[in-house]
Amino acid sequence: MNTKNISHWMSWERGVDLAAQIEGSDGSMIMVHVAAMVHTPVGSAPSGMVMVQESASAAPTIMGFVSSNPAVGAYFGPNIFAGTPFENAPVLDARIEVSSSEESCSAIVTVADTEIHVEMEQLGETQRANRAEGEHSPFAQQALEQEAS
């Protein structure tokens, strides 16, 4: 029997994930990866990661792990993203609200005086996803997800 000891883990409920170039921009990017509840060995809280880069030639204006619980936010870098560029990302105090239905999902992430709204509609069928640890993800994933069209 092949067993693996897992000491660094997280699980999440009702996640909203978006990575996109801002329309009409010079390569600006936004990434929102949040969940209504993220569970870790140090606690549970609405949490995730955000990045807003308003210009491709400038540093992000907002970037880091976001959480309403500083201990949960601080867990991600050294435990989940160790060895990646995100390992030392800052932890930002945030208010995260996630709403979902069979047809749509949305997230509002408030960091300091900035509010990020993400809304996705026309969600597809729920699909099971199994992703191995690899170049673009430092961890394996098993998820149920719906794509927006």
mmCIF file of C-alpha atoms in Angstrom:
data_model
loop_
_atom_site.group_PDB
_atom_site.id
_atom_site.type_symbol
_atom_site.label_atom_id
_atom_site.label_comp_id
_atom_site.label_asym_id
_atom_site.label_seq_id
_atom_site.Cartn_x
_atom_site.Cartn_y
_atom_site.Cartn_z
ATOM 1 C CA MET A 1 0.000 0.000 0.000
ATOM 2 C CA ASN A 2 1.359 3.412 -0.991
ATOM 3 C CA THR A 3 0.779 5.997 1.738
ATOM 4 C CA LYS A 4 1.793 9.618 1.879
ATOM 5 C CA ASN A 5 1.973 11.694 5.036
ATOM 6 C CA ILE A 6 0.250 15.016 4.430
ATOM 7 C CA SER A 7 1.278 17.722 6.873
ATOM 8 C CA HIS A 8 0.547 20.902 4.874
ATOM 9 C CA TRP A 9 -2.991 21.099 3.552
ATOM 10 C CA MET A 10 -5.983 23.317 2.924
ATOM 11 C CA SER A 11 -9.521 22.812 1.727
ATOM 12 C CA TRP A 12 -12.062 25.351 0.614
ATOM 13 C CA GLU A 13 -15.781 25.786 0.155
ATOM 14 C CA ARG A 14 -17.508 27.855 -2.530
ATOM 15 C CA GLY A 15 -14.477 29.254 -4.323
ATOM 16 C CA VAL A 16 -14.461 31.945 -7.001
ATOM 17 C CA ASP A 17 -11.445 31.977 -9.341
ATOM 18 C CA LEU A 18 -10.634 34.526 -12.029
ATOM 19 C CA ALA A 19 -7.428 35.345 -13.890
ATOM 20 C CA ALA A 20 -7.891 37.896 -16.665
ATOM 21 C CA GLN A 21 -6.397 40.763 -18.588
ATOM 22 C CA ILE A 22 -8.300 43.992 -17.998
ATOM 23 C CA GLU A 23 -10.141 44.925 -21.187
ATOM 24 C CA GLY A 24 -8.697 47.856 -23.125
ATOM 25 C CA SER A 25 -5.489 47.917 -21.098
ATOM 26 C CA ASP A 26 -1.809 47.593 -21.900
ATOM 27 C CA GLY A 27 -1.458 44.146 -20.386
ATOM 28 C CA SER A 28 -2.851 44.835 -16.945
ATOM 29 C CA MET A 29 -3.955 41.747 -15.041
ATOM 30 C CA ILE A 30 -6.313 40.800 -12.258
ATOM 31 C CA MET A 31 -6.312 37.553 -10.332
ATOM 32 C CA VAL A 32 -8.906 36.699 -7.709
ATOM 33 C CA HIS A 33 -8.775 33.297 -6.050
ATOM 34 C CA VAL A 34 -10.986 33.344 -2.937
ATOM 35 C CA ALA A 35 -13.396 31.098 -1.083
ATOM 36 C CA ALA A 36 -16.279 31.619 1.300
ATOM 37 C CA MET A 37 -14.403 29.387 3.763
ATOM 38 C CA VAL A 38 -10.856 28.003 3.689
ATOM 39 C CA HIS A 39 -9.861 25.345 6.219
ATOM 40 C CA THR A 40 -6.243 24.904 7.361
ATOM 41 C CA PRO A 41 -4.536 23.310 10.371
ATOM 42 C CA VAL A 42 -4.355 26.798 11.988
ATOM 43 C CA GLY A 43 -8.027 27.708 11.561
ATOM 44 C CA SER A 44 -10.772 28.501 9.088
ATOM 45 C CA ALA A 45 -11.799 31.816 7.535
ATOM 46 C CA PRO A 46 -12.863 33.419 4.255
ATOM 47 C CA SER A 47 -9.501 33.642 2.491
ATOM 48 C CA GLY A 48 -7.557 33.474 -0.750
ATOM 49 C CA MET A 49 -5.180 35.432 -2.959
ATOM 50 C CA VAL A 50 -5.534 38.557 -5.086
ATOM 51 C CA MET A 51 -3.353 40.459 -7.511
ATOM 52 C CA VAL A 52 -4.196 43.662 -9.348
ATOM 53 C CA GLN A 53 -1.556 44.860 -11.806
ATOM 54 C CA GLU A 54 -2.796 48.013 -13.486
ATOM 55 C CA SER A 55 0.071 48.186 -15.979
ATOM 56 C CA ALA A 56 2.228 45.427 -17.412
ATOM 57 C CA SER A 57 5.286 47.617 -16.850
ATOM 58 C CA ALA A 58 4.562 48.330 -13.168
ATOM 59 C CA ALA A 59 4.502 46.321 -9.979
ATOM 60 C CA PRO A 60 1.091 45.105 -8.796
ATOM 61 C CA THR A 61 -0.870 47.703 -6.830
ATOM 62 C CA ILE A 62 -2.403 44.946 -4.706
ATOM 63 C CA MET A 63 -0.899 41.486 -4.273
ATOM 64 C CA GLY A 64 -0.991 38.982 -1.494
ATOM 65 C CA PHE A 65 -2.859 36.408 0.494
ATOM 66 C CA VAL A 66 -6.148 37.795 1.774
ATOM 67 C CA SER A 67 -8.012 36.676 4.865
ATOM 68 C CA SER A 68 -10.113 37.908 7.747
ATOM 69 C CA ASN A 69 -7.902 35.751 10.010
ATOM 70 C CA PRO A 70 -4.185 36.716 10.010
ATOM 71 C CA ALA A 71 -3.078 33.213 11.092
ATOM 72 C CA VAL A 72 -4.902 31.573 8.183
ATOM 73 C CA GLY A 73 -3.521 34.147 5.716
ATOM 74 C CA ALA A 74 0.020 33.627 7.019
ATOM 75 C CA TYR A 75 -0.277 29.841 6.653
ATOM 76 C CA PHE A 76 -0.449 29.851 2.834
ATOM 77 C CA GLY A 77 3.000 31.174 1.849
ATOM 78 C CA PRO A 78 5.361 28.889 3.770
ATOM 79 C CA ASN A 79 3.080 25.846 3.829
ATOM 80 C CA ILE A 80 1.166 25.711 0.534
ATOM 81 C CA PHE A 81 3.249 27.911 -1.800
ATOM 82 C CA ALA A 82 6.751 27.096 -0.474
ATOM 83 C CA GLY A 83 9.362 27.274 -3.216
ATOM 84 C CA THR A 84 7.222 29.476 -5.481
ATOM 85 C CA PRO A 85 7.249 33.249 -6.107
ATOM 86 C CA PHE A 86 4.247 33.462 -3.735
ATOM 87 C CA GLU A 87 6.062 31.952 -0.751
ATOM 88 C CA ASN A 88 6.839 35.381 0.735
ATOM 89 C CA ALA A 89 3.731 37.223 -0.461
ATOM 90 C CA PRO A 90 2.292 39.597 2.126
ATOM 91 C CA VAL A 91 -0.854 38.835 4.098
ATOM 92 C CA LEU A 92 -3.552 41.464 3.616
ATOM 93 C CA ASP A 93 -6.460 41.943 5.995
ATOM 94 C CA ALA A 94 -9.592 41.550 3.886
ATOM 95 C CA ARG A 95 -13.331 41.208 3.995
ATOM 96 C CA ILE A 96 -14.476 38.482 1.591
ATOM 97 C CA GLU A 97 -18.080 37.852 0.594
ATOM 98 C CA VAL A 98 -18.931 34.963 -1.743
ATOM 99 C CA SER A 99 -22.362 34.240 -3.212
ATOM 100 C CA SER A 100 -23.264 31.310 -5.415
ATOM 101 C CA SER A 101 -26.168 29.585 -7.094
ATOM 102 C CA GLU A 102 -26.445 26.923 -9.782
ATOM 103 C CA GLU A 103 -26.209 29.601 -12.509
ATOM 104 C CA SER A 104 -23.822 32.226 -11.091
ATOM 105 C CA CYS A 105 -21.218 33.098 -8.507
ATOM 106 C CA SER A 106 -19.714 36.308 -7.231
ATOM 107 C CA ALA A 107 -17.104 37.583 -4.828
ATOM 108 C CA ILE A 108 -16.478 40.944 -3.235
ATOM 109 C CA VAL A 109 -13.010 41.333 -1.746
ATOM 110 C CA THR A 110 -12.300 44.479 0.259
ATOM 111 C CA VAL A 111 -8.647 45.262 1.014
ATOM 112 C CA ALA A 112 -8.116 48.609 2.780
ATOM 113 C CA ASP A 113 -10.038 51.133 0.643
ATOM 114 C CA THR A 114 -10.158 48.962 -2.505
ATOM 115 C CA GLU A 115 -13.160 46.814 -3.356
ATOM 116 C CA ILE A 116 -12.836 44.120 -6.034
ATOM 117 C CA HIS A 117 -16.070 42.732 -7.516
ATOM 118 C CA VAL A 118 -16.120 39.516 -9.558
ATOM 119 C CA GLU A 119 -19.329 38.113 -10.998
ATOM 120 C CA MET A 120 -19.634 35.095 -13.285
ATOM 121 C CA GLU A 121 -22.830 33.916 -14.931
ATOM 122 C CA GLN A 122 -23.977 31.097 -17.190
ATOM 123 C CA LEU A 123 -22.085 28.469 -15.230
ATOM 124 C CA GLY A 124 -21.706 25.095 -16.898
ATOM 125 C CA GLU A 125 -22.296 21.641 -15.519
ATOM 126 C CA THR A 126 -20.448 20.670 -12.364
ATOM 127 C CA GLN A 127 -17.308 18.732 -13.300
ATOM 128 C CA ARG A 128 -14.842 16.824 -11.171
ATOM 129 C CA ALA A 129 -11.256 18.051 -11.536
ATOM 130 C CA ASN A 130 -8.161 16.131 -10.439
ATOM 131 C CA ARG A 131 -4.942 18.054 -10.957
ATOM 132 C CA ALA A 132 -1.522 16.728 -10.064
ATOM 133 C CA GLU A 133 1.147 18.868 -8.480
ATOM 134 C CA GLY A 134 3.105 20.478 -11.285
ATOM 135 C CA GLU A 135 4.857 23.457 -12.781
ATOM 136 C CA HIS A 136 1.914 25.853 -12.363
ATOM 137 C CA SER A 137 0.601 24.497 -9.064
ATOM 138 C CA PRO A 138 2.690 23.523 -6.053
ATOM 139 C CA PHE A 139 -0.073 21.254 -4.800
ATOM 140 C CA ALA A 140 -2.429 18.550 -6.044
ATOM 141 C CA GLN A 141 -6.104 19.453 -6.346
ATOM 142 C CA GLN A 142 -9.340 17.520 -6.230
ATOM 143 C CA ALA A 143 -12.341 19.740 -6.864
ATOM 144 C CA LEU A 144 -15.874 20.046 -8.114
ATOM 145 C CA GLU A 145 -16.090 23.092 -10.362
ATOM 146 C CA GLN A 146 -18.183 24.919 -12.934
ATOM 147 C CA GLU A 147 -16.801 27.055 -15.762
ATOM 148 C CA ALA A 148 -18.398 30.357 -16.707
ATOM 149 C CA SER A 149 -19.166 30.924 -20.367
#
